[in-house]
Amino acid sequence: PVARTTQALYSMASPTAAANLRDGDLVFFRIDGAKVSHAGIYLCNDYFIHASTSKGVMVSSLTEPYWKKYFVAAGRLAP
């Protein structure tokens, strides 16, 4: 099944340690309250691609203070 929300995608992903991230893994953020509310796709060297409501699709770094503050987990979907 295709996940239709960030929370559903988070539930489907197998946890992955941030130190073991590979291209294509998912990164999850808790920005709005208790639920995971934002996700991105890991690229390499701490960068990930994601969609911003105000800026469209963009590449950001997990080392940026904003993303470090809200990072909650990383995960991998089974093939």
PDB file of N, CA and C in Angstrom:
ATOM      1  N   PRO A   1       0.820  -1.195   0.000  1.00  0.00           N
ATOM      2  CA  PRO A   1       0.000   0.000   0.000  1.00  0.00           C
ATOM      3  C   PRO A   1       0.866   1.263   0.000  1.00  0.00           C
ATOM      4  N   VAL A   2       0.347   2.308  -0.561  1.00  0.00           N
ATOM      5  CA  VAL A   2       1.045   3.585  -0.613  1.00  0.00           C
ATOM      6  C   VAL A   2       0.650   4.426   0.603  1.00  0.00           C
ATOM      7  N   ALA A   3       1.650   4.943   1.304  1.00  0.00           N
ATOM      8  CA  ALA A   3       1.381   5.798   2.460  1.00  0.00           C
ATOM      9  C   ALA A   3       0.833   7.135   1.975  1.00  0.00           C
ATOM     10  N   ARG A   4      -0.209   7.620   2.643  1.00  0.00           N
ATOM     11  CA  ARG A   4      -0.824   8.867   2.219  1.00  0.00           C
ATOM     12  C   ARG A   4      -0.526  10.020   3.178  1.00  0.00           C
ATOM     13  N   THR A   5       0.120   9.708   4.292  1.00  0.00           N
ATOM     14  CA  THR A   5       0.502  10.749   5.244  1.00  0.00           C
ATOM     15  C   THR A   5       1.936  10.494   5.714  1.00  0.00           C
ATOM     16  N   THR A   6       2.551  11.520   6.262  1.00  0.00           N
ATOM     17  CA  THR A   6       3.900  11.370   6.803  1.00  0.00           C
ATOM     18  C   THR A   6       3.893  10.362   7.943  1.00  0.00           C
ATOM     19  N   GLN A   7       2.881  10.397   8.777  1.00  0.00           N
ATOM     20  CA  GLN A   7       2.775   9.464   9.903  1.00  0.00           C
ATOM     21  C   GLN A   7       2.685   8.021   9.416  1.00  0.00           C
ATOM     22  N   ALA A   8       1.918   7.782   8.346  1.00  0.00           N
ATOM     23  CA  ALA A   8       1.803   6.427   7.790  1.00  0.00           C
ATOM     24  C   ALA A   8       3.141   5.969   7.212  1.00  0.00           C
ATOM     25  N   LEU A   9       3.839   6.849   6.544  1.00  0.00           N
ATOM     26  CA  LEU A   9       5.151   6.531   5.987  1.00  0.00           C
ATOM     27  C   LEU A   9       6.127   6.194   7.119  1.00  0.00           C
ATOM     28  N   TYR A  10       6.088   6.960   8.180  1.00  0.00           N
ATOM     29  CA  TYR A  10       6.924   6.717   9.352  1.00  0.00           C
ATOM     30  C   TYR A  10       6.643   5.332   9.938  1.00  0.00           C
ATOM     31  N   SER A  11       5.385   4.960  10.000  1.00  0.00           N
ATOM     32  CA  SER A  11       4.988   3.661  10.555  1.00  0.00           C
ATOM     33  C   SER A  11       5.462   2.495   9.684  1.00  0.00           C
ATOM     34  N   MET A  12       5.563   2.710   8.396  1.00  0.00           N
ATOM     35  CA  MET A  12       5.970   1.653   7.460  1.00  0.00           C
ATOM     36  C   MET A  12       7.488   1.451   7.407  1.00  0.00           C
ATOM     37  N   ALA A  13       8.256   2.458   7.796  1.00  0.00           N
ATOM     38  CA  ALA A  13       9.714   2.417   7.656  1.00  0.00           C
ATOM     39  C   ALA A  13      10.364   1.614   8.780  1.00  0.00           C
ATOM     40  N   SER A  14      11.394   0.857   8.424  1.00  0.00           N
ATOM     41  CA  SER A  14      12.206   0.148   9.422  1.00  0.00           C
ATOM     42  C   SER A  14      13.226   1.139   9.972  1.00  0.00           C
ATOM     43  N   PRO A  15      13.313   1.255  11.292  1.00  0.00           N
ATOM     44  CA  PRO A  15      14.252   2.212  11.874  1.00  0.00           C
ATOM     45  C   PRO A  15      15.687   1.991  11.397  1.00  0.00           C
ATOM     46  N   THR A  16      16.375   3.079  11.153  1.00  0.00           N
ATOM     47  CA  THR A  16      17.770   3.065  10.710  1.00  0.00           C
ATOM     48  C   THR A  16      18.525   4.099  11.532  1.00  0.00           C
ATOM     49  N   ALA A  17      19.675   3.721  12.039  1.00  0.00           N
ATOM     50  CA  ALA A  17      20.485   4.670  12.805  1.00  0.00           C
ATOM     51  C   ALA A  17      20.956   5.791  11.889  1.00  0.00           C
ATOM     52  N   ALA A  18      20.930   7.011  12.387  1.00  0.00           N
ATOM     53  CA  ALA A  18      21.358   8.162  11.585  1.00  0.00           C
ATOM     54  C   ALA A  18      22.786   7.976  11.076  1.00  0.00           C
ATOM     55  N   ALA A  19      23.610   7.290  11.829  1.00  0.00           N
ATOM     56  CA  ALA A  19      25.004   7.057  11.419  1.00  0.00           C
ATOM     57  C   ALA A  19      25.102   6.094  10.236  1.00  0.00           C
ATOM     58  N   ASN A  20      24.029   5.346   9.968  1.00  0.00           N
ATOM     59  CA  ASN A  20      24.035   4.351   8.891  1.00  0.00           C
ATOM     60  C   ASN A  20      23.168   4.741   7.702  1.00  0.00           C
ATOM     61  N   LEU A  21      22.849   6.008   7.571  1.00  0.00           N
ATOM     62  CA  LEU A  21      21.986   6.450   6.472  1.00  0.00           C
ATOM     63  C   LEU A  21      22.626   6.183   5.112  1.00  0.00           C
ATOM     64  N   ARG A  22      21.792   5.740   4.179  1.00  0.00           N
ATOM     65  CA  ARG A  22      22.211   5.509   2.799  1.00  0.00           C
ATOM     66  C   ARG A  22      21.306   6.320   1.879  1.00  0.00           C
ATOM     67  N   ASP A  23      21.786   6.583   0.681  1.00  0.00           N
ATOM     68  CA  ASP A  23      20.977   7.289  -0.315  1.00  0.00           C
ATOM     69  C   ASP A  23      19.611   6.614  -0.420  1.00  0.00           C
ATOM     70  N   GLY A  24      18.559   7.410  -0.393  1.00  0.00           N
ATOM     71  CA  GLY A  24      17.205   6.879  -0.538  1.00  0.00           C
ATOM     72  C   GLY A  24      16.495   6.579   0.766  1.00  0.00           C
ATOM     73  N   ASP A  25      17.218   6.577   1.887  1.00  0.00           N
ATOM     74  CA  ASP A  25      16.563   6.370   3.182  1.00  0.00           C
ATOM     75  C   ASP A  25      15.683   7.583   3.483  1.00  0.00           C
ATOM     76  N   LEU A  26      14.773   7.400   4.391  1.00  0.00           N
ATOM     77  CA  LEU A  26      13.857   8.476   4.767  1.00  0.00           C
ATOM     78  C   LEU A  26      14.290   9.111   6.078  1.00  0.00           C
ATOM     79  N   VAL A  27      14.116  10.403   6.183  1.00  0.00           N
ATOM     80  CA  VAL A  27      14.381  11.118   7.430  1.00  0.00           C
ATOM     81  C   VAL A  27      13.078  11.792   7.861  1.00  0.00           C
ATOM     82  N   PHE A  28      12.812  11.742   9.157  1.00  0.00           N
ATOM     83  CA  PHE A  28      11.537  12.213   9.688  1.00  0.00           C
ATOM     84  C   PHE A  28      11.746  13.295  10.740  1.00  0.00           C
ATOM     85  N   PHE A  29      10.791  14.232  10.756  1.00  0.00           N
ATOM     86  CA  PHE A  29      10.877  15.376  11.649  1.00  0.00           C
ATOM     87  C   PHE A  29       9.545  15.575  12.354  1.00  0.00           C
ATOM     88  N   ARG A  30       9.619  16.034  13.592  1.00  0.00           N
ATOM     89  CA  ARG A  30       8.431  16.346  14.396  1.00  0.00           C
ATOM     90  C   ARG A  30       8.432  17.851  14.585  1.00  0.00           C
ATOM     91  N   ILE A  31       7.708  18.545  13.718  1.00  0.00           N
ATOM     92  CA  ILE A  31       7.689  20.006  13.734  1.00  0.00           C
ATOM     93  C   ILE A  31       6.435  20.535  14.423  1.00  0.00           C
ATOM     94  N   ASP A  32       5.322  19.886  14.159  1.00  0.00           N
ATOM     95  CA  ASP A  32       4.030  20.352  14.686  1.00  0.00           C
ATOM     96  C   ASP A  32       3.494  19.420  15.764  1.00  0.00           C
ATOM     97  N   GLY A  33       3.948  19.564  16.976  1.00  0.00           N
ATOM     98  CA  GLY A  33       3.394  18.777  18.064  1.00  0.00           C
ATOM     99  C   GLY A  33       3.986  17.394  18.215  1.00  0.00           C
ATOM    100  N   ALA A  34       3.150  16.440  18.633  1.00  0.00           N
ATOM    101  CA  ALA A  34       3.617  15.109  19.004  1.00  0.00           C
ATOM    102  C   ALA A  34       3.823  14.164  17.821  1.00  0.00           C
ATOM    103  N   LYS A  35       3.140  14.412  16.708  1.00  0.00           N
ATOM    104  CA  LYS A  35       3.235  13.503  15.565  1.00  0.00           C
ATOM    105  C   LYS A  35       4.379  13.876  14.631  1.00  0.00           C
ATOM    106  N   VAL A  36       4.909  12.864  13.956  1.00  0.00           N
ATOM    107  CA  VAL A  36       5.876  13.120  12.884  1.00  0.00           C
ATOM    108  C   VAL A  36       5.108  13.856  11.794  1.00  0.00           C
ATOM    109  N   SER A  37       5.634  15.013  11.374  1.00  0.00           N
ATOM    110  CA  SER A  37       4.859  15.849  10.459  1.00  0.00           C
ATOM    111  C   SER A  37       5.589  16.226   9.169  1.00  0.00           C
ATOM    112  N   HIS A  38       6.845  15.802   9.024  1.00  0.00           N
ATOM    113  CA  HIS A  38       7.597  16.160   7.825  1.00  0.00           C
ATOM    114  C   HIS A  38       8.589  15.048   7.532  1.00  0.00           C
ATOM    115  N   ALA A  39       8.810  14.782   6.248  1.00  0.00           N
ATOM    116  CA  ALA A  39       9.745  13.731   5.847  1.00  0.00           C
ATOM    117  C   ALA A  39      10.563  14.199   4.658  1.00  0.00           C
ATOM    118  N   GLY A  40      11.717  13.604   4.519  1.00  0.00           N
ATOM    119  CA  GLY A  40      12.575  13.873   3.375  1.00  0.00           C
ATOM    120  C   GLY A  40      13.271  12.604   2.944  1.00  0.00           C
ATOM    121  N   ILE A  41      13.940  12.665   1.817  1.00  0.00           N
ATOM    122  CA  ILE A  41      14.697  11.531   1.288  1.00  0.00           C
ATOM    123  C   ILE A  41      16.177  11.873   1.401  1.00  0.00           C
ATOM    124  N   TYR A  42      16.912  11.009   2.078  1.00  0.00           N
ATOM    125  CA  TYR A  42      18.333  11.241   2.305  1.00  0.00           C
ATOM    126  C   TYR A  42      19.095  11.113   0.987  1.00  0.00           C
ATOM    127  N   LEU A  43      20.018  12.048   0.760  1.00  0.00           N
ATOM    128  CA  LEU A  43      20.834  12.026  -0.456  1.00  0.00           C
ATOM    129  C   LEU A  43      22.225  11.473  -0.127  1.00  0.00           C
ATOM    130  N   CYS A  44      23.069  12.245   0.497  1.00  0.00           N
ATOM    131  CA  CYS A  44      24.393  11.824   0.953  1.00  0.00           C
ATOM    132  C   CYS A  44      25.014  12.984   1.721  1.00  0.00           C
ATOM    133  N   ASN A  45      26.062  12.697   2.473  1.00  0.00           N
ATOM    134  CA  ASN A  45      26.795  13.745   3.199  1.00  0.00           C
ATOM    135  C   ASN A  45      25.891  14.658   4.024  1.00  0.00           C
ATOM    136  N   ASP A  46      24.910  14.074   4.688  1.00  0.00           N
ATOM    137  CA  ASP A  46      23.971  14.787   5.562  1.00  0.00           C
ATOM    138  C   ASP A  46      22.952  15.661   4.828  1.00  0.00           C
ATOM    139  N   TYR A  47      22.825  15.526   3.516  1.00  0.00           N
ATOM    140  CA  TYR A  47      21.833  16.290   2.762  1.00  0.00           C
ATOM    141  C   TYR A  47      20.606  15.434   2.475  1.00  0.00           C
ATOM    142  N   PHE A  48      19.458  16.097   2.404  1.00  0.00           N
ATOM    143  CA  PHE A  48      18.208  15.415   2.069  1.00  0.00           C
ATOM    144  C   PHE A  48      17.350  16.336   1.216  1.00  0.00           C
ATOM    145  N   ILE A  49      16.460  15.732   0.459  1.00  0.00           N
ATOM    146  CA  ILE A  49      15.542  16.488  -0.396  1.00  0.00           C
ATOM    147  C   ILE A  49      14.151  16.382   0.218  1.00  0.00           C
ATOM    148  N   HIS A  50      13.411  17.471   0.155  1.00  0.00           N
ATOM    149  CA  HIS A  50      12.076  17.491   0.748  1.00  0.00           C
ATOM    150  C   HIS A  50      11.270  18.607   0.109  1.00  0.00           C
ATOM    151  N   ALA A  51       9.982  18.611   0.381  1.00  0.00           N
ATOM    152  CA  ALA A  51       9.099  19.640  -0.168  1.00  0.00           C
ATOM    153  C   ALA A  51       8.723  20.637   0.919  1.00  0.00           C
ATOM    154  N   SER A  52       8.910  21.903   0.598  1.00  0.00           N
ATOM    155  CA  SER A  52       8.538  22.985   1.491  1.00  0.00           C
ATOM    156  C   SER A  52       7.258  23.621   0.966  1.00  0.00           C
ATOM    157  N   THR A  53       6.341  23.904   1.858  1.00  0.00           N
ATOM    158  CA  THR A  53       5.090  24.549   1.443  1.00  0.00           C
ATOM    159  C   THR A  53       5.354  25.897   0.795  1.00  0.00           C
ATOM    160  N   SER A  54       6.313  26.640   1.324  1.00  0.00           N
ATOM    161  CA  SER A  54       6.561  27.985   0.809  1.00  0.00           C
ATOM    162  C   SER A  54       7.633  28.053  -0.277  1.00  0.00           C
ATOM    163  N   LYS A  55       8.580  27.116  -0.295  1.00  0.00           N
ATOM    164  CA  LYS A  55       9.694  27.203  -1.236  1.00  0.00           C
ATOM    165  C   LYS A  55       9.742  26.084  -2.268  1.00  0.00           C
ATOM    166  N   GLY A  56       8.794  25.165  -2.235  1.00  0.00           N
ATOM    167  CA  GLY A  56       8.791  24.052  -3.186  1.00  0.00           C
ATOM    168  C   GLY A  56       9.819  22.998  -2.799  1.00  0.00           C
ATOM    169  N   VAL A  57      10.250  22.209  -3.777  1.00  0.00           N
ATOM    170  CA  VAL A  57      11.219  21.150  -3.521  1.00  0.00           C
ATOM    171  C   VAL A  57      12.587  21.768  -3.301  1.00  0.00           C
ATOM    172  N   MET A  58      13.255  21.316  -2.236  1.00  0.00           N
ATOM    173  CA  MET A  58      14.558  21.888  -1.908  1.00  0.00           C
ATOM    174  C   MET A  58      15.470  20.854  -1.261  1.00  0.00           C
ATOM    175  N   VAL A  59      16.750  21.156  -1.260  1.00  0.00           N
ATOM    176  CA  VAL A  59      17.750  20.316  -0.612  1.00  0.00           C
ATOM    177  C   VAL A  59      18.224  21.057   0.630  1.00  0.00           C
ATOM    178  N   SER A  60      18.251  20.350   1.757  1.00  0.00           N
ATOM    179  CA  SER A  60      18.686  20.927   3.026  1.00  0.00           C
ATOM    180  C   SER A  60      19.686  19.979   3.676  1.00  0.00           C
ATOM    181  N   SER A  61      20.338  20.467   4.722  1.00  0.00           N
ATOM    182  CA  SER A  61      21.311  19.659   5.454  1.00  0.00           C
ATOM    183  C   SER A  61      20.768  19.292   6.834  1.00  0.00           C
ATOM    184  N   LEU A  62      20.996  18.048   7.212  1.00  0.00           N
ATOM    185  CA  LEU A  62      20.606  17.603   8.554  1.00  0.00           C
ATOM    186  C   LEU A  62      21.418  18.304   9.637  1.00  0.00           C
ATOM    187  N   THR A  63      22.502  18.948   9.264  1.00  0.00           N
ATOM    188  CA  THR A  63      23.339  19.646  10.245  1.00  0.00           C
ATOM    189  C   THR A  63      22.872  21.071  10.522  1.00  0.00           C
ATOM    190  N   GLU A  64      21.916  21.566   9.732  1.00  0.00           N
ATOM    191  CA  GLU A  64      21.374  22.902   9.985  1.00  0.00           C
ATOM    192  C   GLU A  64      20.645  22.880  11.328  1.00  0.00           C
ATOM    193  N   PRO A  65      20.826  23.916  12.156  1.00  0.00           N
ATOM    194  CA  PRO A  65      20.191  23.930  13.486  1.00  0.00           C
ATOM    195  C   PRO A  65      18.680  23.659  13.451  1.00  0.00           C
ATOM    196  N   TYR A  66      17.970  24.216  12.485  1.00  0.00           N
ATOM    197  CA  TYR A  66      16.516  24.017  12.407  1.00  0.00           C
ATOM    198  C   TYR A  66      16.197  22.530  12.278  1.00  0.00           C
ATOM    199  N   TRP A  67      16.842  21.837  11.357  1.00  0.00           N
ATOM    200  CA  TRP A  67      16.542  20.427  11.115  1.00  0.00           C
ATOM    201  C   TRP A  67      17.049  19.541  12.246  1.00  0.00           C
ATOM    202  N   LYS A  68      18.174  19.897  12.847  1.00  0.00           N
ATOM    203  CA  LYS A  68      18.682  19.139  14.000  1.00  0.00           C
ATOM    204  C   LYS A  68      17.676  19.195  15.146  1.00  0.00           C
ATOM    205  N   LYS A  69      17.065  20.345  15.328  1.00  0.00           N
ATOM    206  CA  LYS A  69      16.111  20.534  16.416  1.00  0.00           C
ATOM    207  C   LYS A  69      14.897  19.617  16.280  1.00  0.00           C
ATOM    208  N   TYR A  70      14.432  19.425  15.046  1.00  0.00           N
ATOM    209  CA  TYR A  70      13.195  18.683  14.825  1.00  0.00           C
ATOM    210  C   TYR A  70      13.387  17.243  14.340  1.00  0.00           C
ATOM    211  N   PHE A  71      14.615  16.840  14.057  1.00  0.00           N
ATOM    212  CA  PHE A  71      14.867  15.474  13.589  1.00  0.00           C
ATOM    213  C   PHE A  71      14.423  14.476  14.659  1.00  0.00           C
ATOM    214  N   VAL A  72      13.700  13.441  14.207  1.00  0.00           N
ATOM    215  CA  VAL A  72      13.208  12.449  15.167  1.00  0.00           C
ATOM    216  C   VAL A  72      13.698  11.050  14.837  1.00  0.00           C
ATOM    217  N   ALA A  73      13.838  10.701  13.563  1.00  0.00           N
ATOM    218  CA  ALA A  73      14.225   9.334  13.216  1.00  0.00           C
ATOM    219  C   ALA A  73      14.581   9.238  11.735  1.00  0.00           C
ATOM    220  N   ALA A  74      15.211   8.119  11.422  1.00  0.00           N
ATOM    221  CA  ALA A  74      15.483   7.766  10.044  1.00  0.00           C
ATOM    222  C   ALA A  74      14.932   6.370   9.812  1.00  0.00           C
ATOM    223  N   GLY A  75      14.567   6.091   8.584  1.00  0.00           N
ATOM    224  CA  GLY A  75      14.004   4.772   8.302  1.00  0.00           C
ATOM    225  C   GLY A  75      14.234   4.363   6.870  1.00  0.00           C
ATOM    226  N   ARG A  76      14.006   3.079   6.639  1.00  0.00           N
ATOM    227  CA  ARG A  76      14.216   2.497   5.322  1.00  0.00           C
ATOM    228  C   ARG A  76      12.990   1.661   4.986  1.00  0.00           C
ATOM    229  N   LEU A  77      12.496   1.811   3.771  1.00  0.00           N
ATOM    230  CA  LEU A  77      11.370   1.005   3.322  1.00  0.00           C
ATOM    231  C   LEU A  77      11.881  -0.286   2.718  1.00  0.00           C
ATOM    232  N   ALA A  78      11.200  -1.374   3.004  1.00  0.00           N
ATOM    233  CA  ALA A  78      11.575  -2.669   2.440  1.00  0.00           C
ATOM    234  C   ALA A  78      11.286  -2.677   0.944  1.00  0.00           C
ATOM    235  N   PRO A  79      12.154  -3.324   0.152  1.00  0.00           N
ATOM    236  CA  PRO A  79      11.906  -3.362  -1.300  1.00  0.00           C
ATOM    237  C   PRO A  79      10.668  -4.174  -1.651  1.00  0.00           C
TER     238      PRO A  79
END
